[in-house]
Coordinates of C-alpha atoms and ligand atoms in Angstrom, one line a residue:
M1 CA -32.6 12.2 -18.3
S2 CA -30.8 13.6 -15.3
D3 CA -27.1 14.6 -15.8
R4 CA -26.6 14.8 -12.1
R5 CA -23.4 13.1 -10.9
P6 CA -23.2 11.1 -7.7
A7 CA -21.1 12.4 -4.8
L8 CA -17.6 11.1 -4.7
T9 CA -18.4 9.1 -1.6
T10 CA -21.6 7.7 -3.0
L11 CA -20.8 4.1 -3.8
A12 CA -22.4 1.9 -6.4
E13 CA -24.3 -1.1 -5.0
D14 CA -21.4 -3.5 -5.9
E15 CA -18.8 -1.2 -4.4
R16 CA -20.7 -0.8 -1.2
L17 CA -21.3 -4.6 -0.8
F18 CA -17.7 -5.3 -1.6
R19 CA -16.4 -2.7 0.9
D20 CA -18.7 -3.9 3.6
S21 CA -17.8 -7.6 3.1
V22 CA -14.1 -6.8 3.3
F23 CA -14.6 -4.7 6.4
E24 CA -16.7 -7.5 8.0
F25 CA -13.9 -10.0 7.2
A26 CA -11.3 -7.7 8.7
N27 CA -13.3 -7.3 11.9
R28 CA -13.9 -11.0 12.2
E29 CA -10.7 -12.6 10.9
I30 CA -8.0 -10.0 11.3
R31 CA -8.8 -7.9 14.4
P32 CA -8.2 -10.8 16.8
L33 CA -4.7 -11.3 15.4
V34 CA -3.6 -7.7 15.2
R35 CA -1.7 -7.4 18.4
R36 CA 0.1 -10.7 18.0
M37 CA 1.0 -10.0 14.4
D38 CA 2.5 -6.7 15.5
E39 CA 4.5 -8.1 18.4
D40 CA 5.8 -11.1 16.5
A41 CA 6.2 -9.2 13.2
V42 CA 4.6 -12.0 11.2
M43 CA 1.6 -12.5 8.9
P44 CA 0.2 -16.0 9.3
R45 CA 0.0 -18.0 6.0
Q46 CA -3.5 -19.1 7.0
L47 CA -4.6 -15.4 7.0
I48 CA -3.0 -14.9 3.6
D49 CA -4.9 -17.9 2.3
R50 CA -8.2 -16.4 3.6
L51 CA -7.3 -13.1 1.8
F52 CA -7.0 -15.1 -1.4
A53 CA -10.3 -16.8 -0.8
L54 CA -12.0 -13.5 -0.1
G55 CA -11.0 -12.3 -3.6
V56 CA -8.9 -9.3 -2.6
M57 CA -5.6 -10.5 -3.9
A58 CA -6.4 -10.1 -7.6
I59 CA -9.1 -7.5 -7.7
E60 CA -8.6 -6.1 -11.1
V61 CA -7.6 -9.4 -12.7
D62 CA -10.2 -10.6 -15.2
D63 CA -12.1 -13.8 -14.7
V64 CA -10.3 -15.5 -17.6
H65 CA -7.1 -15.3 -15.5
G66 CA -9.0 -16.3 -12.3
G67 CA -9.4 -12.8 -10.8
A68 CA -12.3 -10.9 -9.3
G69 CA -12.9 -8.8 -12.4
G70 CA -13.2 -5.7 -10.2
T71 CA -12.0 -2.1 -10.7
F72 CA -9.2 0.1 -9.4
F73 CA -11.8 1.7 -7.1
H74 CA -12.6 -1.7 -5.6
A75 CA -8.9 -2.1 -4.8
V76 CA -8.9 1.3 -3.1
L77 CA -12.0 0.4 -1.1
A78 CA -10.4 -2.9 0.0
V79 CA -7.2 -1.3 1.1
E80 CA -9.1 1.3 3.1
A81 CA -11.4 -1.2 4.8
L82 CA -8.5 -3.6 5.7
S83 CA -6.3 -0.7 7.0
R84 CA -9.1 0.4 9.3
V85 CA -8.4 -2.8 11.2
D86 CA -4.7 -3.4 10.3
P87 CA -2.7 -1.2 8.0
S88 CA -0.1 -4.0 7.6
I89 CA -2.7 -6.1 5.9
G90 CA -3.8 -3.0 4.0
V91 CA -0.3 -2.6 2.4
F92 CA 0.1 -6.3 1.8
V93 CA -3.0 -6.3 -0.4
D94 CA -2.1 -2.9 -1.8
V95 CA 1.3 -3.9 -3.2
Q96 CA -0.2 -7.1 -4.7
N97 CA -2.9 -5.2 -6.5
T98 CA -1.8 -1.6 -7.3
L99 CA 1.9 -2.3 -8.0
V100 CA 2.5 -6.0 -9.0
I101 CA -0.8 -6.9 -10.7
S102 CA -1.2 -3.4 -12.1
A103 CA 2.2 -3.6 -13.8
L104 CA 1.6 -7.0 -15.2
R105 CA -1.8 -6.1 -16.5
R106 CA -0.4 -3.1 -18.3
W107 CA 3.0 -4.3 -19.5
A108 CA 3.2 -8.1 -19.6
S109 CA 3.0 -10.1 -22.8
D110 CA 0.0 -12.4 -23.2
E111 CA 2.3 -15.3 -22.4
L112 CA 3.5 -13.7 -19.1
K113 CA -0.1 -12.8 -18.2
A114 CA -1.2 -16.3 -18.8
T115 CA 1.7 -17.6 -16.6
Y116 CA 1.6 -15.2 -13.7
L117 CA -1.9 -13.7 -13.3
P118 CA -3.6 -17.0 -12.5
R119 CA -1.0 -17.7 -9.8
L120 CA -1.3 -14.2 -8.3
A121 CA -5.1 -14.7 -8.3
T122 CA -4.9 -18.1 -6.6
D123 CA -2.2 -18.4 -4.0
T124 CA 0.9 -16.5 -4.9
V125 CA 2.1 -13.2 -3.4
G126 CA 4.0 -10.6 -5.4
A127 CA 6.5 -7.9 -4.5
Y128 CA 7.8 -4.9 -6.3
A129 CA 11.6 -4.2 -6.0
L130 CA 12.8 -0.8 -7.1
S131 CA 14.6 0.8 -4.1
E132 CA 18.2 0.1 -3.2
A133 CA 20.5 1.2 -0.3
G134 CA 21.9 4.0 -2.5
S135 CA 18.8 4.9 -4.5
G136 CA 15.5 5.7 -2.8
S137 CA 14.0 9.1 -3.8
D138 CA 16.5 9.1 -6.7
A139 CA 15.2 5.7 -7.7
F140 CA 16.6 5.7 -11.3
A141 CA 20.1 5.9 -9.9
L142 CA 19.7 2.2 -9.2
A143 CA 22.9 0.1 -9.4
T144 CA 21.4 -3.4 -10.0
R145 CA 22.7 -4.7 -13.3
A146 CA 21.2 -7.1 -15.8
T147 CA 23.7 -8.5 -18.3
A148 CA 22.6 -10.4 -21.4
A149 CA 23.7 -14.0 -21.5
G150 CA 22.3 -15.8 -24.5
D151 CA 18.6 -15.8 -24.3
A152 CA 18.7 -14.9 -20.6
F153 CA 19.9 -12.1 -18.3
L154 CA 22.1 -12.4 -15.3
I155 CA 21.0 -10.0 -12.5
D156 CA 23.6 -8.7 -10.0
G157 CA 22.8 -6.3 -7.1
R158 CA 20.8 -5.8 -4.0
K159 CA 17.3 -4.4 -3.4
L160 CA 16.3 -2.9 0.0
W161 CA 13.0 -2.3 1.8
I162 CA 11.0 -4.7 -0.3
T163 CA 7.4 -5.1 1.0
N164 CA 6.1 -8.7 1.0
G165 CA 9.7 -9.9 0.5
N166 CA 9.1 -12.6 3.1
E167 CA 5.9 -14.0 1.6
A168 CA 6.3 -13.3 -2.1
D169 CA 7.1 -15.8 -4.8
I170 CA 7.0 -13.4 -7.7
F171 CA 9.1 -10.3 -7.8
I172 CA 9.1 -7.4 -10.2
V173 CA 12.8 -6.4 -10.2
F174 CA 14.2 -3.2 -11.7
A175 CA 17.7 -3.4 -13.1
T176 CA 19.8 -1.6 -15.7
V177 CA 20.8 -3.2 -18.9
N178 CA 23.0 -0.2 -19.7
P179 CA 24.3 2.0 -16.9
D180 CA 25.7 4.5 -19.5
A181 CA 22.2 5.1 -20.7
G182 CA 20.9 6.5 -17.4
Y183 CA 17.2 6.0 -16.8
R184 CA 16.9 4.7 -20.4
G185 CA 18.7 1.5 -19.4
I186 CA 16.3 0.6 -16.7
T187 CA 14.4 -2.6 -17.4
A188 CA 11.7 -4.5 -15.4
F189 CA 12.1 -8.2 -14.9
I190 CA 9.8 -10.9 -13.4
V191 CA 11.9 -13.0 -11.1
E192 CA 10.7 -16.0 -9.2
R193 CA 11.7 -17.0 -5.7
G194 CA 14.0 -20.0 -6.1
A195 CA 15.7 -18.6 -9.3
P196 CA 19.4 -19.6 -9.2
G197 CA 21.4 -16.8 -7.6
F198 CA 18.4 -15.1 -5.9
T199 CA 18.2 -15.0 -2.1
I200 CA 16.1 -13.1 0.4
G201 CA 18.3 -11.2 2.8
K202 CA 17.6 -9.4 6.1
K203 CA 14.0 -8.8 7.2
E204 CA 13.8 -5.3 8.8
D205 CA 12.7 -4.8 12.4
K206 CA 10.4 -1.8 12.1
L207 CA 8.7 1.0 14.0
G208 CA 5.3 0.3 12.5
I209 CA 3.3 -1.9 10.0
R210 CA 5.4 -4.7 11.6
A211 CA 3.3 -7.6 10.3
S212 CA 4.1 -6.4 6.8
S213 CA 7.5 -7.8 5.9
T214 CA 10.3 -5.5 4.5
C215 CA 13.3 -7.4 3.2
E216 CA 16.5 -7.1 1.4
L217 CA 16.8 -9.0 -1.9
I218 CA 20.2 -10.3 -3.1
F219 CA 21.0 -11.2 -6.7
E220 CA 24.2 -12.9 -7.6
K221 CA 24.4 -13.8 -11.3
C222 CA 20.7 -14.6 -11.0
R223 CA 19.5 -16.1 -14.3
V224 CA 16.3 -14.8 -15.6
P225 CA 14.8 -15.9 -19.0
G226 CA 14.7 -13.1 -21.6
T227 CA 11.0 -13.8 -21.9
N228 CA 10.6 -12.5 -18.4
V229 CA 11.3 -8.9 -19.4
L230 CA 8.2 -6.9 -18.4
G231 CA 7.5 -4.4 -21.1
E232 CA 10.4 -3.4 -23.3
L233 CA 14.2 -3.3 -22.6
G234 CA 15.1 0.1 -21.4
K235 CA 11.5 1.1 -20.7
G236 CA 11.5 0.0 -17.1
Y237 CA 11.4 3.6 -16.0
K238 CA 8.0 3.9 -17.6
V239 CA 6.8 0.8 -15.8
A240 CA 8.0 2.2 -12.5
I241 CA 6.6 5.7 -12.9
E242 CA 3.2 4.6 -14.1
T243 CA 2.7 2.0 -11.4
L244 CA 3.9 4.2 -8.6
N245 CA 1.6 7.0 -9.7
E246 CA -1.3 4.6 -9.1
G247 CA 0.2 3.0 -6.1
R248 CA 0.2 6.3 -4.3
I249 CA -3.6 6.3 -4.4
G250 CA -3.4 3.0 -2.7
I251 CA -1.2 4.4 0.1
G252 CA -3.7 7.2 0.4
A253 CA -6.4 4.6 0.9
Q254 CA -4.3 2.9 3.5
M255 CA -3.8 6.2 5.4
I256 CA -7.5 7.1 5.4
G257 CA -8.5 3.6 6.6
L258 CA -5.9 3.8 9.3
A259 CA -7.0 7.3 10.5
Q260 CA -10.6 6.1 10.5
G261 CA -9.7 3.1 12.6
A262 CA -8.0 5.4 15.1
L263 CA -11.0 7.7 15.2
D264 CA -13.3 4.7 15.7
H265 CA -11.3 3.7 18.7
A266 CA -11.2 7.2 20.1
V267 CA -14.9 7.7 19.8
H268 CA -15.6 4.4 21.5
Y269 CA -13.1 5.0 24.3
T270 CA -14.1 8.5 25.2
K271 CA -17.7 7.4 25.7
E272 CA -16.5 4.7 28.1
R273 CA -13.9 6.6 30.0
H274 CA -15.2 8.7 33.0
Q275 CA -13.4 11.6 34.6
F276 CA -14.9 14.4 36.7
G277 CA -18.1 12.3 37.1
K278 CA -18.9 11.9 33.4
A279 CA -17.7 10.4 30.1
I280 CA -14.8 12.4 28.7
A281 CA -16.8 12.4 25.4
D282 CA -19.3 14.7 27.2
F283 CA -16.7 17.5 27.3
Q284 CA -17.1 19.8 24.4
G285 CA -13.3 20.2 24.2
V286 CA -13.0 16.5 23.5
Q287 CA -16.0 16.5 21.0
F288 CA -14.4 19.4 19.1
Q289 CA -11.1 17.5 18.7
L290 CA -13.0 14.4 17.4
A291 CA -15.1 16.6 15.1
R292 CA -11.9 18.1 13.6
A293 CA -10.4 14.6 13.1
A294 CA -13.6 13.4 11.4
T295 CA -13.5 16.5 9.1
E296 CA -9.9 15.9 8.1
I297 CA -10.5 12.3 7.3
E298 CA -13.5 13.2 5.2
A299 CA -11.3 15.7 3.3
A300 CA -8.6 13.2 2.7
R301 CA -11.1 10.5 1.7
L302 CA -12.5 12.9 -1.0
M303 CA -9.0 13.4 -2.3
V304 CA -8.3 9.7 -2.4
Y305 CA -11.6 8.8 -4.1
N306 CA -11.2 11.7 -6.5
A307 CA -7.8 10.5 -7.6
A308 CA -9.0 7.0 -7.9
R309 CA -12.1 8.0 -10.0
L310 CA -9.9 10.1 -12.3
R311 CA -7.5 7.2 -12.8
E312 CA -10.5 5.0 -13.6
A313 CA -11.9 7.5 -16.0
G314 CA -8.6 7.6 -17.9
E315 CA -8.1 11.3 -17.0
P316 CA -4.9 12.8 -15.7
F317 CA -4.4 12.0 -12.1
V318 CA -0.7 12.3 -11.2
T319 CA -1.0 15.6 -9.3
E320 CA -4.2 14.4 -7.5
A321 CA -2.5 11.2 -6.5
A322 CA 0.5 13.0 -5.1
M323 CA -1.8 15.4 -3.2
C324 CA -4.0 12.7 -1.8
K325 CA -1.0 10.7 -0.5
L326 CA 0.6 13.9 1.0
M327 CA -2.6 15.0 2.7
S328 CA -3.8 11.6 3.9
S329 CA -0.5 10.6 5.5
E330 CA -0.3 13.9 7.4
I331 CA -3.9 13.5 8.6
A332 CA -3.2 9.9 9.6
E333 CA -0.3 11.1 11.7
R334 CA -2.4 13.9 13.4
V335 CA -5.5 11.7 14.0
T336 CA -3.5 8.8 15.5
S337 CA -1.6 11.2 17.7
L338 CA -4.9 12.7 18.9
A339 CA -6.2 9.2 19.6
V340 CA -3.2 8.5 21.8
N341 CA -3.8 11.7 23.6
L342 CA -7.5 10.9 24.2
F343 CA -6.6 7.5 25.6
G344 CA -4.4 9.3 28.1
G345 CA -1.9 6.9 29.7
Y346 CA -3.7 4.0 28.2
G347 CA -2.9 5.4 24.8
F348 CA 0.8 4.9 25.5
V349 CA 0.7 1.2 26.2
K350 CA 0.3 -1.9 24.0
D351 CA -2.8 -3.2 25.8
Y352 CA -4.7 -0.6 23.9
P353 CA -4.8 -0.4 20.1
V354 CA -4.0 3.2 19.3
E355 CA -0.2 3.3 20.0
K356 CA 0.2 0.8 17.2
L357 CA -1.8 2.9 14.8
F358 CA 0.3 5.9 15.8
R359 CA 3.5 3.9 14.9
D360 CA 1.9 2.6 11.7
A361 CA 0.9 6.0 10.4
K362 CA 4.5 7.3 10.0
I363 CA 5.3 5.1 7.0
G364 CA 2.7 7.0 4.9
Q365 CA 5.1 9.9 4.6
I366 CA 8.0 7.7 3.5
Y367 CA 7.2 4.9 1.1
E368 CA 6.1 5.2 -2.5
G369 CA 7.8 8.6 -2.5
T370 CA 8.4 10.7 0.6
S371 CA 6.3 13.8 1.3
N372 CA 9.0 16.0 -0.1
L373 CA 8.8 14.0 -3.4
Q374 CA 5.0 14.4 -3.5
L375 CA 5.5 18.2 -3.0
Q376 CA 8.0 18.1 -5.9
T377 CA 5.4 16.5 -8.2
I378 CA 2.8 19.0 -7.1
A379 CA 5.2 22.0 -7.5
K380 CA 6.2 20.9 -11.0
Q381 CA 2.5 21.0 -12.0
I382 CA 1.7 24.3 -10.5
M383 CA 4.9 26.0 -11.7
G384 CA 4.1 25.0 -15.2
Ligands
FAD1 C1 8.5 -0.1 5.4 C2 9.0 0.3 4.0 C3 8.5 -0.4 2.9 C4 9.0 -0.2 1.6 N1 8.5 -0.9 0.5 C5 9.1 -0.8 -0.7 C6 8.8 -1.7 -1.7 O1 8.0 -2.6 -1.6 N2 9.5 -1.5 -2.9 C7 10.4 -0.5 -3.1 O2 11.0 -0.5 -4.2 N3 10.7 0.3 -2.1 C8 10.1 0.2 -0.9 N4 10.4 1.1 0.2 C9 11.4 2.1 -0.1 C10 10.9 3.5 0.0 O3 10.1 3.8 -1.2 C11 12.0 4.5 0.2 O4 12.5 4.3 1.5 C12 11.6 5.9 -0.1 O5 11.3 6.2 -1.4 C13 12.7 6.9 0.4 O6 13.9 6.6 -0.1 P1 15.2 6.6 1.0 O7 14.8 5.7 2.1 O8 16.4 6.2 0.2 O9 15.3 8.1 1.5 P2 16.1 9.3 0.7 O10 15.7 9.3 -0.7 O11 17.5 9.2 1.1 O12 15.4 10.5 1.4 C14 15.9 11.0 2.7 C15 15.2 12.4 2.9 O13 15.7 13.3 1.9 C16 14.5 13.9 1.3 N5 14.9 14.1 -0.1 C17 15.5 13.3 -1.0 N6 15.5 13.9 -2.2 C18 15.0 15.1 -2.1 C19 14.7 16.2 -3.0 N7 15.1 16.1 -4.3 N8 14.1 17.3 -2.5 C20 13.7 17.4 -1.2 N9 13.9 16.4 -0.3 C21 14.5 15.3 -0.7 C22 13.4 12.9 1.4 O14 12.1 13.5 1.3 C23 13.7 12.3 2.8 O15 13.1 13.2 3.8 C24 9.9 0.9 1.4 C25 10.4 1.5 2.6 C26 10.0 1.3 3.8 C27 10.6 2.0 5.0

């Protein structure tokens, strides 16, 4: 028997079919909407319904709970394929799978799983609310408070920058049950839209990924049943750390998809555009730039796939996840910038697709831990 291992980029048959069907869907159903969604900063509910029907909104949820019964690697492939067409849809699907569902699968009681996973698999969008105005990188300095009131908790505070806030009905909300205990007071709660005392605040007007909503959440004595604690009281920090470690791989996937999308556009355009009597793609100077971009994307893809495969194999992956997010977001910025350059003046206007991808790329260095925070994780590992 051969003990040869497949290359990281060699996909199993089911992975390849899944990736191809998601990319085909993105080309057919999403591409025609990309510009309008960006300009209007909206994600049509009809499109969300189609994403549910496609089976990408509950990839790792087992069939008992109505999900697709796929793997974490399937989720990575879906986010990459969607982001190649629109990174806003990529992050929409990413948050649902790698943060919300991932946290529920690992930490929820059987009752909570039975209540929420089928909804998340059918028609309900989730959001993950950790950040606040005063606590971003220093996430565990959060100020949102949860006070015990009989068999319930009353949540008071505000969350900022919450992806999917506009569309979500189920929110994982981090609050402290004991501010004196520091991070050991942090607890994760499942809060439903419509809970008394919970309102969605301002929706941000953003540079990029504009179709992905980013909202403030306001909690004023918001009553949440005690049974909606996700995991244990005071162990919310673990829920946050573990889900975000995985989530970073999803953002890596978003960034390599985005970069590949920009490269696709650049290759196509440079073959069409003529200057000095020939296609600009015929100039070696242009070819070399495209070749470097393709090489960088391949390097980032290997890092993302490796981190995802490690996570799936149950091996340590935290450093690799930080590295893949750091690298893929820098490469996405470089490749989209090159694409704008190669489109010339046309790269600078909204009639062509690359200025949007250039704007979209920037977020990869900010959310789910800024690049400095990824460097901090990597440094901790190498310094011992
Ligand atoms: C579009 C968007 C979507 C988001 N979605 C979500 C979401 O769904 N859920 C959620 O909970 N949050 C979300 N966030 C919040 C995001 O995770 C934070 O913005 C991010 O973690 C950075 O926090 P901050 O904005 O407070 O910046 P700060 O923490 O104030 O950082 C500012 C700068 O200081 C640097 N810095 C901070 N500390 C250090 C340090 N120790 N060493 C070196 N440099 C440091 C940072 O690298 C950064 O450059 C989202 C943000 C955006 C913009």
